[in-house]
Tab-separated table of C-alpha atoms in Angstrom:
chain	number	residue	atom	x	y	z
A	1	MET	CA	205.817	132.427	49.447
A	2	THR	CA	204.125	129.051	49.148
A	3	LYS	CA	205.649	126.817	46.504
A	4	TYR	CA	203.128	125.716	43.908
A	5	LYS	CA	203.163	121.963	43.425
A	6	VAL	CA	202.334	120.484	40.026
A	7	TYR	CA	200.481	117.172	40.008
A	8	HIS	CA	200.718	114.712	37.131
A	9	PHE	CA	197.362	113.114	36.470
A	10	ASP	CA	198.640	111.382	33.330
A	11	GLU	CA	200.408	108.794	35.480
A	12	LYS	CA	198.936	105.317	35.009
A	13	ILE	CA	198.965	103.595	38.377
A	14	GLU	CA	198.496	99.832	38.387
A	15	ARG	CA	195.402	99.107	40.457
A	16	LYS	CA	194.836	95.468	39.605
A	17	GLY	CA	195.678	93.227	42.513
A	18	THR	CA	194.853	95.905	45.104
A	19	ALA	CA	191.314	94.630	45.842
A	20	SER	CA	189.984	97.528	43.770
A	21	VAL	CA	186.274	97.137	43.052
A	22	LYS	CA	186.696	99.206	39.896
A	23	TRP	CA	189.529	97.114	38.443
A	24	ASP	CA	189.572	93.735	40.170
A	25	GLU	CA	185.825	93.103	40.302
A	26	VAL	CA	184.731	94.540	36.958
A	27	ASP	CA	184.817	91.347	34.864
A	28	ARG	CA	182.945	89.365	37.513
A	29	LEU	CA	180.299	92.036	38.033
A	30	TYR	CA	179.742	92.558	34.305
A	31	HIS	CA	179.986	88.859	33.382
A	32	ALA	CA	182.600	89.520	30.692
A	33	GLU	CA	186.372	89.418	30.270
A	34	GLY	CA	189.069	91.955	29.477
A	35	LEU	CA	186.901	95.000	30.121
A	36	LEU	CA	188.195	98.559	30.344
A	37	PRO	CA	186.612	99.886	33.560
A	38	MET	CA	185.011	103.280	32.954
A	39	TRP	CA	182.186	102.815	35.405
A	40	VAL	CA	182.031	103.344	39.187
A	41	ALA	CA	182.719	106.875	40.522
A	42	ASP	CA	186.271	106.135	41.635
A	43	MET	CA	189.184	108.239	40.370
A	44	ASP	CA	192.354	106.639	39.014
A	45	PHE	CA	194.416	109.525	40.392
A	46	ARG	CA	196.826	109.437	43.308
A	47	VAL	CA	195.539	111.505	46.240
A	48	PRO	CA	197.247	114.778	47.281
A	49	ASP	CA	200.698	114.263	48.767
A	50	GLU	CA	199.553	115.958	51.955
A	51	VAL	CA	196.932	113.249	52.435
A	52	THR	CA	199.485	110.489	51.977
A	53	ASP	CA	201.834	112.242	54.413
A	54	ALA	CA	199.050	112.559	56.998
A	55	LEU	CA	198.257	108.858	56.653
A	56	LYS	CA	201.932	107.907	57.021
A	57	GLY	CA	202.165	110.013	60.148
A	58	ARG	CA	199.100	108.397	61.627
A	59	VAL	CA	200.349	104.903	60.739
A	60	ASP	CA	203.766	105.628	62.262
A	61	HIS	CA	202.056	106.413	65.561
A	62	GLY	CA	201.242	102.717	65.702
A	63	ILE	CA	198.046	102.810	67.783
A	64	TYR	CA	194.630	102.681	66.177
A	65	GLY	CA	192.156	102.649	69.034
A	66	TYR	CA	188.634	104.034	69.149
A	67	SER	CA	188.671	107.451	67.539
A	68	ALA	CA	186.699	110.674	67.581
A	69	ARG	CA	186.573	113.634	65.228
A	70	SER	CA	188.937	116.191	66.733
A	71	GLU	CA	188.356	119.926	67.011
A	72	SER	CA	191.048	120.282	64.379
A	73	TYR	CA	189.117	118.012	62.034
A	74	LEU	CA	185.851	119.878	62.539
A	75	SER	CA	187.498	123.255	61.972
A	76	ALA	CA	189.042	121.947	58.735
A	77	VAL	CA	185.581	121.065	57.424
A	78	GLN	CA	184.296	124.481	58.497
A	79	LYS	CA	187.161	126.194	56.702
A	80	TRP	CA	186.547	124.209	53.505
A	81	MET	CA	182.841	125.046	53.446
A	82	ARG	CA	183.546	128.697	54.141
A	83	GLU	CA	186.233	129.103	51.493
A	84	ARG	CA	184.843	126.830	48.762
A	85	HIS	CA	181.107	127.406	49.197
A	86	SER	CA	180.731	130.635	51.211
A	87	TRP	CA	178.842	128.696	53.856
A	88	GLU	CA	179.410	129.340	57.540
A	89	ILE	CA	178.556	126.213	59.498
A	90	ASP	CA	178.668	125.490	63.231
A	91	LYS	CA	180.696	122.563	64.462
A	92	ASP	CA	177.590	121.258	66.207
A	93	TRP	CA	175.942	120.796	62.815
A	94	LEU	CA	178.564	118.296	61.671
A	95	CYS	CA	177.507	114.691	62.131
A	96	HIS	CA	179.412	111.566	61.191
A	97	SER	CA	178.597	108.744	58.812
A	98	PRO	CA	180.856	106.125	57.211
A	99	GLY	CA	179.405	107.204	53.868
A	100	VAL	CA	176.595	109.126	52.239
A	101	VAL	CA	174.756	105.967	51.158
A	102	THR	CA	174.844	104.736	54.756
A	103	ALA	CA	173.466	108.100	55.860
A	104	LEU	CA	170.645	107.950	53.315
A	105	ASN	CA	169.525	104.597	54.691
A	106	LEU	CA	169.731	105.860	58.283
A	107	ILE	CA	167.763	108.981	57.357
A	108	VAL	CA	164.990	107.207	55.440
A	109	ASP	CA	164.647	104.759	58.330
A	110	GLY	CA	164.723	107.421	61.046
A	111	PHE	CA	162.611	110.183	59.526
A	112	THR	CA	159.841	108.206	57.819
A	113	LYS	CA	157.592	105.313	58.766
A	114	PRO	CA	155.983	102.457	56.812
A	115	GLY	CA	153.394	103.881	54.439
A	116	ASP	CA	155.309	107.125	53.927
A	117	LYS	CA	156.519	108.063	50.472
A	118	VAL	CA	159.948	109.345	49.430
A	119	LEU	CA	160.466	111.325	46.228
A	120	ILE	CA	163.447	111.136	43.858
A	121	GLN	CA	164.203	112.646	40.424
A	122	PRO	CA	165.345	110.004	37.919
A	123	PRO	CA	167.485	109.242	36.106
A	124	VAL	CA	169.410	109.311	39.354
A	125	TYR	CA	172.050	107.509	41.424
A	126	PRO	CA	170.667	103.974	42.051
A	127	PRO	CA	171.235	103.904	45.858
A	128	PHE	CA	168.545	106.596	46.217
A	129	ARG	CA	165.959	104.117	45.039
A	130	LYS	CA	167.540	101.300	47.069
A	131	SER	CA	167.570	103.311	50.296
A	132	VAL	CA	163.815	103.794	49.991
A	133	HIS	CA	163.119	100.147	49.178
A	134	ASN	CA	165.551	98.906	51.838
A	135	GLN	CA	163.428	100.539	54.533
A	136	GLY	CA	160.118	99.372	53.073
A	137	ARG	CA	158.976	102.867	52.109
A	138	GLU	CA	157.078	103.783	48.946
A	139	LEU	CA	158.997	105.387	46.102
A	140	VAL	CA	157.629	108.370	44.179
A	141	THR	CA	159.390	109.760	41.113
A	142	SER	CA	159.369	113.141	39.424
A	143	ALA	CA	161.455	112.607	36.318
A	144	LEU	CA	163.842	115.242	35.021
A	145	VAL	CA	163.033	116.663	31.601
A	146	TYR	CA	165.626	116.296	28.828
A	147	ASP	CA	165.181	118.855	26.058
A	148	ASN	CA	167.647	120.465	23.643
A	149	GLY	CA	170.585	118.729	25.293
A	150	LYS	CA	169.807	119.908	28.834
A	151	TYR	CA	168.080	118.435	31.854
A	152	THR	CA	165.689	120.502	33.958
A	153	MET	CA	163.275	119.861	36.793
A	154	ASN	CA	159.568	119.512	36.043
A	155	PHE	CA	158.259	121.824	38.758
A	156	THR	CA	154.610	121.295	37.847
A	157	ASP	CA	154.999	117.563	38.334
A	158	LEU	CA	157.213	118.075	41.384
A	159	GLU	CA	154.564	120.142	43.146
A	160	GLN	CA	151.849	117.677	42.233
A	161	LYS	CA	153.869	114.841	43.786
A	162	MET	CA	154.802	116.883	46.867
A	163	SER	CA	151.182	117.864	47.470
A	164	ASP	CA	150.433	114.235	48.390
A	165	PRO	CA	150.479	114.316	52.218
A	166	SER	CA	152.084	110.860	52.227
A	167	VAL	CA	155.220	112.284	50.587
A	168	LYS	CA	157.363	113.097	53.604
A	169	MET	CA	160.842	113.328	52.074
A	170	MET	CA	162.658	114.275	48.893
A	171	ILE	CA	166.189	113.082	48.133
A	172	LEU	CA	167.813	115.760	45.993
A	173	CYS	CA	170.986	115.083	43.992
A	174	SER	CA	173.005	118.309	43.814
A	175	PRO	CA	175.059	118.347	41.613
A	176	HIS	CA	173.087	115.693	39.821
A	177	ASN	CA	174.516	112.243	39.173
A	178	PRO	CA	174.393	111.078	36.376
A	179	VAL	CA	173.174	113.992	34.227
A	180	GLY	CA	175.840	116.435	35.423
A	181	ARG	CA	173.596	119.409	36.190
A	182	VAL	CA	174.635	122.019	38.748
A	183	TRP	CA	171.318	123.437	39.917
A	184	THR	CA	170.943	127.208	39.875
A	185	LYS	CA	169.885	129.328	42.831
A	186	ASP	CA	166.463	129.833	41.230
A	187	GLU	CA	165.964	126.085	40.773
A	188	LEU	CA	167.012	125.243	44.316
A	189	SER	CA	164.939	128.082	45.747
A	190	ARG	CA	161.897	126.709	43.963
A	191	VAL	CA	162.544	123.270	45.481
A	192	ALA	CA	162.896	124.902	48.904
A	193	GLU	CA	159.659	126.826	48.433
A	194	LEU	CA	157.694	123.727	47.417
A	195	SER	CA	159.175	121.535	50.136
A	196	HIS	CA	158.312	124.090	52.819
A	197	LYS	CA	154.801	124.588	51.442
A	198	HIS	CA	154.079	120.857	51.469
A	199	HIS	CA	156.088	119.925	54.604
A	200	VAL	CA	158.579	117.718	52.754
A	201	LEU	CA	162.008	117.179	54.308
A	202	VAL	CA	164.796	117.659	51.748
A	203	ILE	CA	167.816	115.362	51.938
A	204	SER	CA	170.404	116.954	49.670
A	205	ASP	CA	173.183	114.637	48.499
A	206	GLU	CA	176.000	117.097	47.758
A	207	ILE	CA	178.854	114.615	47.555
A	208	HIS	CA	179.863	116.045	44.156
A	209	GLY	CA	179.556	119.651	45.328
A	210	ASP	CA	183.286	120.385	44.989
A	211	LEU	CA	183.383	119.076	41.408
A	212	VAL	CA	181.947	121.834	39.216
A	213	PHE	CA	183.062	123.234	35.850
A	214	ASN	CA	182.590	125.977	33.275
A	215	GLY	CA	182.024	128.794	35.742
A	216	LYS	CA	179.181	127.022	37.537
A	217	GLU	CA	178.763	127.405	41.296
A	218	HIS	CA	177.492	124.782	43.684
A	219	LEU	CA	175.095	126.224	46.256
A	220	PRO	CA	174.564	124.199	49.451
A	221	PHE	CA	170.815	123.758	49.819
A	222	ALA	CA	170.789	124.699	53.499
A	223	ASN	CA	172.604	127.965	52.716
A	224	LEU	CA	169.718	129.259	50.591
A	225	SER	CA	167.786	130.588	53.569
A	226	GLU	CA	167.063	129.982	57.233
A	227	GLU	CA	163.886	128.244	56.144
A	228	ALA	CA	165.815	125.861	53.877
A	229	ALA	CA	168.330	125.177	56.639
A	230	ASN	CA	165.565	124.228	59.055
A	231	HIS	CA	163.975	121.746	56.639
A	232	SER	CA	166.975	119.935	55.173
A	233	ILE	CA	169.855	117.575	55.822
A	234	ILE	CA	173.007	118.012	53.731
A	235	CYS	CA	175.148	114.988	52.885
A	236	THR	CA	178.795	115.683	52.029
A	237	ALA	CA	182.048	113.746	51.965
A	238	PRO	CA	185.653	114.022	50.792
A	239	SER	CA	185.271	110.667	49.046
A	240	LYS	CA	184.488	111.920	45.528
A	241	THR	CA	186.456	115.166	45.787
A	242	PHE	CA	189.709	113.506	46.864
A	243	ASN	CA	189.018	109.834	46.048
A	244	LEU	CA	188.873	108.681	49.665
A	245	ALA	CA	185.837	106.387	49.454
A	246	GLY	CA	187.765	103.411	50.839
A	247	LEU	CA	188.486	105.321	54.063
A	248	GLN	CA	184.785	105.575	54.898
A	249	ILE	CA	184.195	109.043	56.277
A	250	SER	CA	181.565	111.621	55.448
A	251	ASN	CA	180.023	114.722	56.995
A	252	ILE	CA	176.277	115.000	57.378
A	253	ILE	CA	175.417	118.638	58.051
A	254	ILE	CA	172.202	119.276	60.006
A	255	PRO	CA	171.547	122.869	61.158
A	256	ASN	CA	168.163	122.067	62.766
A	257	PRO	CA	168.812	120.681	66.289
A	258	SER	CA	165.580	118.653	66.326
A	259	LEU	CA	166.503	116.888	63.092
A	260	ARG	CA	170.040	116.460	64.352
A	261	ARG	CA	168.893	114.675	67.504
A	262	ILE	CA	166.949	112.157	65.453
A	263	TYR	CA	169.911	111.522	63.173
A	264	LEU	CA	172.331	111.119	66.091
A	265	SER	CA	169.956	108.627	67.701
A	266	GLN	CA	170.104	106.622	64.470
A	267	LEU	CA	173.906	106.583	64.619
A	268	GLN	CA	173.685	105.371	68.212
A	269	ARG	CA	171.086	102.750	67.337
A	270	PHE	CA	173.289	101.178	64.686
A	271	SER	CA	176.610	101.767	66.509
A	272	LEU	CA	178.018	103.995	63.764
A	273	ASN	CA	179.204	106.893	65.940
A	274	GLU	CA	182.946	106.500	65.645
A	275	PRO	CA	184.980	107.495	62.584
A	276	ASN	CA	187.764	105.499	61.014
A	277	ALA	CA	190.990	106.878	62.490
A	278	LEU	CA	192.799	106.884	59.135
A	279	GLY	CA	189.781	108.322	57.350
A	280	ALA	CA	189.651	111.281	59.721
A	281	ALA	CA	193.368	111.960	59.287
A	282	ALA	CA	193.109	111.801	55.504
A	283	ALA	CA	189.983	113.966	55.321
A	284	GLU	CA	191.427	116.665	57.555
A	285	ALA	CA	194.592	116.872	55.471
A	286	ALA	CA	192.558	116.993	52.259
A	287	TYR	CA	190.323	119.785	53.494
A	288	ARG	CA	193.244	121.793	54.859
A	289	GLU	CA	195.772	121.352	52.079
A	290	GLY	CA	194.090	119.765	49.062
A	291	GLY	CA	192.873	122.896	47.295
A	292	ASP	CA	195.674	123.137	44.728
A	293	TRP	CA	195.398	119.436	43.914
A	294	LEU	CA	191.654	119.769	43.379
A	295	SER	CA	192.022	122.791	41.104
A	296	GLN	CA	194.498	120.937	38.901
A	297	CYS	CA	192.345	117.800	38.998
A	298	LEU	CA	189.297	119.730	37.791
A	299	ASP	CA	191.291	121.249	34.936
A	300	TYR	CA	192.427	117.768	33.915
A	301	ILE	CA	188.936	116.280	34.065
A	302	LYS	CA	187.602	119.131	31.953
A	303	VAL	CA	190.167	118.326	29.258
A	304	ASN	CA	188.977	114.703	29.313
A	305	ALA	CA	185.335	115.780	29.127
A	306	ASP	CA	185.981	118.135	26.224
A	307	TYR	CA	187.919	115.418	24.421
A	308	VAL	CA	185.055	112.915	24.713
A	309	ALA	CA	182.471	115.479	23.597
A	310	ASP	CA	184.600	116.479	20.592
A	311	PHE	CA	185.450	112.874	19.681
A	312	LEU	CA	181.810	111.872	19.641
A	313	ARG	CA	180.812	114.921	17.640
A	314	ASN	CA	183.514	114.356	15.019
A	315	SER	CA	183.839	110.552	14.885
A	316	ILE	CA	180.638	109.023	16.328
A	317	PRO	CA	177.906	111.583	15.617
A	318	GLU	CA	175.233	109.083	16.627
A	319	LEU	CA	176.378	109.590	20.240
A	320	THR	CA	176.289	112.839	22.221
A	321	MET	CA	177.576	113.683	25.677
A	322	VAL	CA	175.332	115.910	27.753
A	323	PRO	CA	177.252	119.130	28.642
A	324	LEU	CA	179.090	118.556	31.917
A	325	GLU	CA	178.491	121.148	34.633
A	326	GLY	CA	179.351	119.067	37.689
A	327	THR	CA	180.650	115.633	38.807
A	328	TYR	CA	183.325	113.792	36.820
A	329	LEU	CA	180.779	111.501	35.194
A	330	GLY	CA	179.830	111.951	31.541
A	331	TRP	CA	176.281	111.078	30.456
A	332	ILE	CA	176.258	109.852	26.860
A	333	ASP	CA	173.079	109.736	24.766
A	334	CYS	CA	173.156	106.610	22.561
A	335	ARG	CA	169.486	106.580	21.553
A	336	LYS	CA	170.183	107.282	17.864
A	337	LEU	CA	171.632	103.776	17.651
A	338	CYS	CA	168.038	102.527	18.068
A	339	LEU	CA	169.058	99.650	20.335
A	340	ASP	CA	167.098	98.390	23.305
A	341	LYS	CA	168.806	98.432	26.682
A	342	LEU	CA	170.209	94.901	26.489
A	343	GLN	CA	171.407	95.345	22.901
A	344	LEU	CA	173.209	98.526	23.928
A	345	GLN	CA	174.709	96.789	26.941
A	346	ASN	CA	175.935	93.886	24.805
A	347	LEU	CA	177.437	96.288	22.276
A	348	MET	CA	179.480	97.987	24.986
A	349	LEU	CA	180.550	94.805	26.755
A	350	LYS	CA	181.106	92.400	23.861
A	351	LYS	CA	182.134	94.688	21.010
A	352	ALA	CA	183.629	97.769	22.696
A	353	LYS	CA	184.916	95.765	25.704
A	354	ILE	CA	184.157	98.728	27.964
A	355	ALA	CA	182.368	98.653	31.311
A	356	PHE	CA	180.210	101.768	31.345
A	357	ASN	CA	177.395	102.236	33.833
A	358	GLN	CA	174.312	101.413	31.802
A	359	GLY	CA	171.740	104.195	31.820
A	360	TYR	CA	168.771	101.970	32.657
A	361	THR	CA	170.275	101.267	36.087
A	362	PHE	CA	169.507	104.899	36.964
A	363	GLY	CA	165.808	104.343	36.207
A	364	ASN	CA	163.780	103.762	33.083
A	365	GLU	CA	164.423	107.389	32.148
A	366	GLY	CA	168.084	106.482	31.612
A	367	GLU	CA	167.479	103.853	28.936
A	368	GLY	CA	169.591	104.511	25.853
A	369	PHE	CA	172.317	106.299	27.818
A	370	VAL	CA	175.625	105.220	29.339
A	371	ARG	CA	177.703	106.878	32.063
A	372	ILE	CA	181.464	107.244	31.653
A	373	ASN	CA	183.975	107.974	34.418
A	374	LEU	CA	186.205	110.854	33.232
A	375	ALA	CA	188.536	110.888	36.259
A	376	CYS	CA	191.341	108.797	34.807
A	377	PRO	CA	194.535	109.308	32.785
A	378	HIS	CA	193.848	110.774	29.367
A	379	SER	CA	195.389	107.728	27.695
A	380	LEU	CA	192.548	105.595	29.091
A	381	ILE	CA	189.987	108.059	27.747
A	382	GLU	CA	191.620	107.809	24.312
A	383	GLN	CA	191.640	104.018	24.529
A	384	ALA	CA	187.956	103.964	25.466
A	385	MET	CA	187.063	106.202	22.524
A	386	ARG	CA	189.026	104.016	20.105
A	387	GLN	CA	187.289	100.879	21.332
A	388	LEU	CA	183.912	102.587	21.246
A	389	HIS	CA	184.504	103.839	17.703
A	390	ARG	CA	185.415	100.354	16.486
A	391	ALA	CA	182.295	98.905	18.088
A	392	ILE	CA	180.015	101.452	16.462
A	393	GLN	CA	181.674	100.881	13.095
A	394	SER	CA	181.119	97.129	13.423
A	395	LEU	CA	177.478	97.806	14.201
A	396	LYS	CA	177.126	99.855	11.012
A	397	ASN	CA	178.899	97.198	8.932
C-alpha cells in the first residue's frame, strides 16, 4: 500500500535573496518600496519531494552535457495526459520549447507572414499581444463579455473577426488567464467549428490546464475531434502546475505532421532543440509522481480563493472576485471604487503596499480590475486582505 504523504503549504519559505523575480525584483519593477508581491504567476510553495529528489540525483551525477528528452520522459507526459485529461497522445506529437511564451513567438513567426492578422480574446495574458507585435503581425481582438459575474465568448463577434481572410491564427487561452474561466465542451466546439470554417489555426495555451476547481474539467482543444486536432497546436508545461518555470521546459503538442514539421524547423532555426537537463529530470518526476502533491495544492488554493471572495463580500463590498474555475489567479473587480487605472494602481501600491497585476495590462477590457496570485501561504493572503482593507478605508475617509 502506498503511503500517503501530507504536504504543508502553510510553510513560509524565504525567497528574498534567491534572485526571485517575484520577490527580489518587485520593488524595482513597480517603482515602490516594501511591497507585498501578489503578482506574477509563480507559486510560493516548495515543489513535490519527488522532484527535489530527482534533481539531487541528476546533480549528483555531475555531468551536464547536451541533453535530449528520453523515452522515459516522453512516456511520463503521455501518462499524465491520459490519466489527468483522458487524452491519448503519440510521442511523435510532443515537441520541445523552453517555455510557452517562447513557443508562441516561434509559432506566430513560423505560421504567419507580414500582413497576416492574429486574433486574441482580451482581457488576456499580455505576452499574447506581445508575441503578435514582436513578429510585426497585425493584432485583432474579440473581447470576452462580462455579465452577471461571468465571462463568456462573444461568438457573433468572433465569427465576424474570423471571417476576415487576413485572420490566419487565433491564440486561445484555456483555462483563461486572468478571468479564470474553464471553457466548456460546447464553447470549445464552437471555436473549433468557426476556426475550421474560416481556415484559422488555433494555438491553444493550456499551461493552466491542470489547475481547475469546483468540479470543472479542462478539455484539451485537440482532443475535441480529429478536425480540431488537425487544425491546432497545444501549448502545455509543468511550469504552472508544479512551479518549475525557472527550469525552462514545456511540451508543445502537435498532432498534425505538416504543422509539426514547420514548428520543428522553427526550433532548428533558432537553435532551441535541446532541453535543459535539470528541467527534463524535474518535469518527468513531477508528471510521474506529483499527482498527490497537486491534489493537495489545489485544495489549498481553493481555500485561499474562498477566503478572498468571502473577505471582499463581508469587509470590502465595493470589490468582487470573479468566481474561480481554473488557474490560481484571482480576478478582482474594483470598478465600484470609480477610480481611473492610474488612481487604482496608486491606491494599491502606495496605500495598500501590494503588488497586484493591474488589469489594464491585460488590455483595455481589464481596466478597473486587479489580478491576485492565490498560490501562497494563507498567512500572506490574510496579510494582503488586511492591507487592502486599510487602503480602501483610507480612501473612504
